[in-house]
mmCIF file with all atom_site columns, C-alpha atoms in Angstrom:
data_model
loop_
_atom_site.group_PDB
_atom_site.id
_atom_site.type_symbol
_atom_site.label_atom_id
_atom_site.label_alt_id
_atom_site.label_comp_id
_atom_site.label_asym_id
_atom_site.label_entity_id
_atom_site.label_seq_id
_atom_site.pdbx_PDB_ins_code
_atom_site.Cartn_x
_atom_site.Cartn_y
_atom_site.Cartn_z
_atom_site.occupancy
_atom_site.B_iso_or_equiv
_atom_site.pdbx_formal_charge
_atom_site.auth_seq_id
_atom_site.auth_comp_id
_atom_site.auth_asym_id
_atom_site.auth_atom_id
_atom_site.pdbx_PDB_model_num
ATOM 1  C CA . UNK A 1 1  ? -27.968 17.520  -2.524  1.00 0.00 ? 161 UNK A CA 1
ATOM 2  C CA . UNK A 1 2  ? -26.223 19.419  0.224   1.00 0.00 ? 162 UNK A CA 1
ATOM 3  C CA . UNK A 1 3  ? -22.762 20.856  -0.325  1.00 0.00 ? 163 UNK A CA 1
ATOM 4  C CA . UNK A 1 4  ? -20.573 21.734  2.631   1.00 0.00 ? 164 UNK A CA 1
ATOM 5  C CA . UNK A 1 5  ? -17.448 23.888  2.422   1.00 0.00 ? 165 UNK A CA 1
ATOM 6  C CA . UNK A 1 6  ? -14.680 23.353  4.973   1.00 0.00 ? 166 UNK A CA 1
ATOM 7  C CA . UNK A 1 7  ? -13.004 26.722  4.405   1.00 0.00 ? 167 UNK A CA 1
ATOM 8  C CA . UNK A 1 8  ? -15.589 29.455  3.978   1.00 0.00 ? 168 UNK A CA 1
ATOM 9  C CA . UNK A 1 9  ? -14.247 32.221  1.720   1.00 0.00 ? 169 UNK A CA 1
ATOM 10 C CA . UNK A 1 10 ? -14.580 35.897  2.539   1.00 0.00 ? 170 UNK A CA 1
ATOM 11 C CA . UNK A 1 11 ? -17.357 36.317  -0.009  1.00 0.00 ? 171 UNK A CA 1
ATOM 12 C CA . UNK A 1 12 ? -20.066 34.213  -1.607  1.00 0.00 ? 172 UNK A CA 1
ATOM 13 C CA . UNK A 1 13 ? -18.911 35.690  -4.916  1.00 0.00 ? 173 UNK A CA 1
ATOM 14 C CA . UNK A 1 14 ? -15.971 33.243  -4.712  1.00 0.00 ? 174 UNK A CA 1
ATOM 15 C CA . UNK A 1 15 ? -18.465 30.428  -5.414  1.00 0.00 ? 175 UNK A CA 1
ATOM 16 C CA . UNK A 1 16 ? -19.752 31.795  -8.717  1.00 0.00 ? 176 UNK A CA 1
ATOM 17 C CA . UNK A 1 17 ? -19.098 29.463  -11.636 1.00 0.00 ? 177 UNK A CA 1
ATOM 18 C CA . UNK A 1 18 ? -16.650 27.145  -9.903  1.00 0.00 ? 178 UNK A CA 1
ATOM 19 C CA . UNK A 1 19 ? -16.430 23.625  -11.346 1.00 0.00 ? 179 UNK A CA 1
ATOM 20 C CA . UNK A 1 20 ? -17.978 20.874  -9.245  1.00 0.00 ? 180 UNK A CA 1
ATOM 21 C CA . UNK A 1 21 ? -17.802 17.119  -9.788  1.00 0.00 ? 181 UNK A CA 1
ATOM 22 C CA . UNK A 1 22 ? -20.592 14.954  -8.445  1.00 0.00 ? 182 UNK A CA 1
ATOM 23 C CA . UNK A 1 23 ? -20.211 11.183  -8.317  1.00 0.00 ? 183 UNK A CA 1
ATOM 24 C CA . UNK A 1 24 ? -23.190 8.999   -7.550  1.00 0.00 ? 184 UNK A CA 1
ATOM 25 C CA . UNK A 1 25 ? -22.401 5.536   -6.249  1.00 0.00 ? 185 UNK A CA 1
ATOM 26 C CA . UNK A 1 26 ? -25.132 3.090   -7.187  1.00 0.00 ? 186 UNK A CA 1
ATOM 27 C CA . UNK A 1 27 ? -23.278 -0.086  -6.146  1.00 0.00 ? 187 UNK A CA 1
ATOM 28 C CA . UNK A 1 28 ? -20.149 -0.847  -4.165  1.00 0.00 ? 188 UNK A CA 1
ATOM 29 C CA . UNK A 1 29 ? -18.074 -3.783  -3.005  1.00 0.00 ? 189 UNK A CA 1
ATOM 30 C CA . UNK A 1 30 ? -16.188 -3.743  0.273   1.00 0.00 ? 190 UNK A CA 1
ATOM 31 C CA . UNK A 1 31 ? -13.036 -5.751  0.952   1.00 0.00 ? 191 UNK A CA 1
ATOM 32 C CA . UNK A 1 32 ? -12.958 -6.782  -2.714  1.00 0.00 ? 192 UNK A CA 1
ATOM 33 C CA . UNK A 1 33 ? -10.082 -8.218  -4.677  1.00 0.00 ? 193 UNK A CA 1
ATOM 34 C CA . UNK A 1 34 ? -9.710  -6.090  -7.790  1.00 0.00 ? 194 UNK A CA 1
ATOM 35 C CA . UNK A 1 35 ? -7.841  -6.800  -11.038 1.00 0.00 ? 195 UNK A CA 1
ATOM 36 C CA . UNK A 1 36 ? -7.687  -5.076  -14.425 1.00 0.00 ? 196 UNK A CA 1
ATOM 37 C CA . UNK A 1 37 ? -10.526 -6.238  -16.682 1.00 0.00 ? 197 UNK A CA 1
ATOM 38 C CA . UNK A 1 38 ? -7.904  -7.301  -19.254 1.00 0.00 ? 198 UNK A CA 1
ATOM 39 C CA . UNK A 1 39 ? -6.666  -9.961  -16.773 1.00 0.00 ? 199 UNK A CA 1
ATOM 40 C CA . UNK A 1 40 ? -9.970  -11.875 -17.073 1.00 0.00 ? 200 UNK A CA 1
ATOM 41 C CA . UNK A 1 41 ? -9.886  -14.882 -19.379 1.00 0.00 ? 201 UNK A CA 1
ATOM 42 C CA . UNK A 1 42 ? -13.178 -16.158 -20.806 1.00 0.00 ? 202 UNK A CA 1
ATOM 43 C CA . UNK A 1 43 ? -13.138 -19.958 -20.713 1.00 0.00 ? 203 UNK A CA 1
ATOM 44 C CA . UNK A 1 44 ? -14.454 -22.030 -23.640 1.00 0.00 ? 204 UNK A CA 1
ATOM 45 C CA . UNK A 1 45 ? -16.559 -24.114 -21.263 1.00 0.00 ? 205 UNK A CA 1
ATOM 46 C CA . UNK A 1 46 ? -18.014 -20.971 -19.710 1.00 0.00 ? 206 UNK A CA 1
ATOM 47 C CA . UNK A 1 47 ? -16.986 -18.850 -16.775 1.00 0.00 ? 207 UNK A CA 1
ATOM 48 C CA . UNK A 1 48 ? -13.828 -16.856 -16.187 1.00 0.00 ? 208 UNK A CA 1
ATOM 49 C CA . UNK A 1 49 ? -10.300 -17.426 -14.944 1.00 0.00 ? 209 UNK A CA 1
ATOM 50 C CA . UNK A 1 50 ? -7.135  -15.544 -14.096 1.00 0.00 ? 210 UNK A CA 1
ATOM 51 C CA . UNK A 1 51 ? -3.660  -16.615 -15.154 1.00 0.00 ? 211 UNK A CA 1
ATOM 52 C CA . UNK A 1 52 ? -1.476  -16.511 -12.052 1.00 0.00 ? 212 UNK A CA 1
ATOM 53 C CA . UNK A 1 53 ? 2.252   -16.849 -11.425 1.00 0.00 ? 213 UNK A CA 1
ATOM 54 C CA . UNK A 1 54 ? 3.347   -18.888 -8.388  1.00 0.00 ? 214 UNK A CA 1
ATOM 55 C CA . UNK A 1 55 ? 5.341   -17.234 -5.594  1.00 0.00 ? 215 UNK A CA 1
ATOM 56 C CA . UNK A 1 56 ? 9.092   -17.211 -6.246  1.00 0.00 ? 216 UNK A CA 1
ATOM 57 C CA . UNK A 1 57 ? 8.567   -17.908 -9.957  1.00 0.00 ? 217 UNK A CA 1
ATOM 58 C CA . UNK A 1 58 ? 11.352  -17.543 -12.513 1.00 0.00 ? 218 UNK A CA 1
ATOM 59 C CA . UNK A 1 59 ? 11.013  -16.794 -16.218 1.00 0.00 ? 219 UNK A CA 1
ATOM 60 C CA . UNK A 1 60 ? 10.534  -20.492 -17.059 1.00 0.00 ? 220 UNK A CA 1
ATOM 61 C CA . UNK A 1 61 ? 8.043   -21.265 -14.261 1.00 0.00 ? 221 UNK A CA 1
ATOM 62 C CA . UNK A 1 62 ? 4.683   -22.337 -15.704 1.00 0.00 ? 222 UNK A CA 1
ATOM 63 C CA . UNK A 1 63 ? 1.606   -20.279 -14.880 1.00 0.00 ? 223 UNK A CA 1
ATOM 64 C CA . UNK A 1 64 ? -1.749  -21.713 -13.863 1.00 0.00 ? 224 UNK A CA 1
ATOM 65 C CA . UNK A 1 65 ? -5.395  -20.748 -14.201 1.00 0.00 ? 225 UNK A CA 1
ATOM 66 C CA . UNK A 1 66 ? -7.730  -20.168 -11.279 1.00 0.00 ? 226 UNK A CA 1
ATOM 67 C CA . UNK A 1 67 ? -11.496 -19.900 -11.592 1.00 0.00 ? 227 UNK A CA 1
ATOM 68 C CA . UNK A 1 68 ? -12.989 -16.540 -10.629 1.00 0.00 ? 228 UNK A CA 1
ATOM 69 C CA . UNK A 1 69 ? -16.406 -14.965 -10.516 1.00 0.00 ? 229 UNK A CA 1
ATOM 70 C CA . UNK A 1 70 ? -16.429 -11.350 -11.728 1.00 0.00 ? 230 UNK A CA 1
ATOM 71 C CA . UNK A 1 71 ? -18.370 -8.795  -9.728  1.00 0.00 ? 231 UNK A CA 1
ATOM 72 C CA . UNK A 1 72 ? -18.625 -5.052  -10.219 1.00 0.00 ? 232 UNK A CA 1
ATOM 73 C CA . UNK A 1 73 ? -16.851 -3.369  -13.145 1.00 0.00 ? 233 UNK A CA 1
ATOM 74 C CA . UNK A 1 74 ? -15.578 0.227   -12.915 1.00 0.00 ? 234 UNK A CA 1
ATOM 75 C CA . UNK A 1 75 ? -12.848 2.313   -14.551 1.00 0.00 ? 235 UNK A CA 1
ATOM 76 C CA . UNK A 1 76 ? -11.174 -0.659  -16.252 1.00 0.00 ? 236 UNK A CA 1
ATOM 77 C CA . UNK A 1 77 ? -11.142 -2.844  -13.120 1.00 0.00 ? 237 UNK A CA 1
ATOM 78 C CA . UNK A 1 78 ? -13.326 -5.694  -11.899 1.00 0.00 ? 238 UNK A CA 1
ATOM 79 C CA . UNK A 1 79 ? -13.886 -7.141  -8.441  1.00 0.00 ? 239 UNK A CA 1
ATOM 80 C CA . UNK A 1 80 ? -13.401 -10.906 -8.281  1.00 0.00 ? 240 UNK A CA 1
ATOM 81 C CA . UNK A 1 81 ? -14.161 -13.788 -5.947  1.00 0.00 ? 241 UNK A CA 1
ATOM 82 C CA . UNK A 1 82 ? -13.141 -17.421 -6.067  1.00 0.00 ? 242 UNK A CA 1
ATOM 83 C CA . UNK A 1 83 ? -11.887 -20.269 -3.897  1.00 0.00 ? 243 UNK A CA 1
ATOM 84 C CA . UNK A 1 84 ? -8.235  -19.702 -4.903  1.00 0.00 ? 244 UNK A CA 1
ATOM 85 C CA . UNK A 1 85 ? -8.351  -15.890 -4.762  1.00 0.00 ? 245 UNK A CA 1
ATOM 86 C CA . UNK A 1 86 ? -6.124  -14.537 -2.021  1.00 0.00 ? 246 UNK A CA 1
ATOM 87 C CA . UNK A 1 87 ? -4.095  -11.442 -1.231  1.00 0.00 ? 247 UNK A CA 1
ATOM 88 C CA . UNK A 1 88 ? -0.681  -11.331 -2.888  1.00 0.00 ? 248 UNK A CA 1
ATOM 89 C CA . UNK A 1 89 ? -1.511  -13.254 -6.071  1.00 0.00 ? 249 UNK A CA 1
ATOM 90 C CA . UNK A 1 90 ? 0.631   -12.307 -9.066  1.00 0.00 ? 250 UNK A CA 1
ATOM 91 C CA . UNK A 1 91 ? -1.781  -11.992 -11.974 1.00 0.00 ? 251 UNK A CA 1
ATOM 92 C CA . UNK A 1 92 ? -0.751  -12.022 -15.650 1.00 0.00 ? 252 UNK A CA 1
ATOM 93 C CA . UNK A 1 93 ? -2.068  -8.972  -17.499 1.00 0.00 ? 253 UNK A CA 1
ATOM 94 C CA . UNK A 1 94 ? -1.573  -8.726  -21.269 1.00 0.00 ? 254 UNK A CA 1
ATOM 95 C CA . UNK A 1 95 ? 0.439   -5.724  -22.381 1.00 0.00 ? 255 UNK A CA 1
#
């Protein structure tokens, strides 16, 4: 591991016992749609879905389910793919 410091202090003594966080990325997903894990619904017939609200919905507008395939999980979120997944979806997340 190589550490690089942008602003070199006047003395190396400034580096003694400073906290350092190291994160190792073992997998990643680029251009992924990400939702909270709690938004995933396990279907009785197998697989997963999201409950979505249509654009311009009011309080009495019914929601619908769309099939999704979960991908990577991290920090309470999951990447998803699916035929109906698109930017701007309003997803129902339980409180």
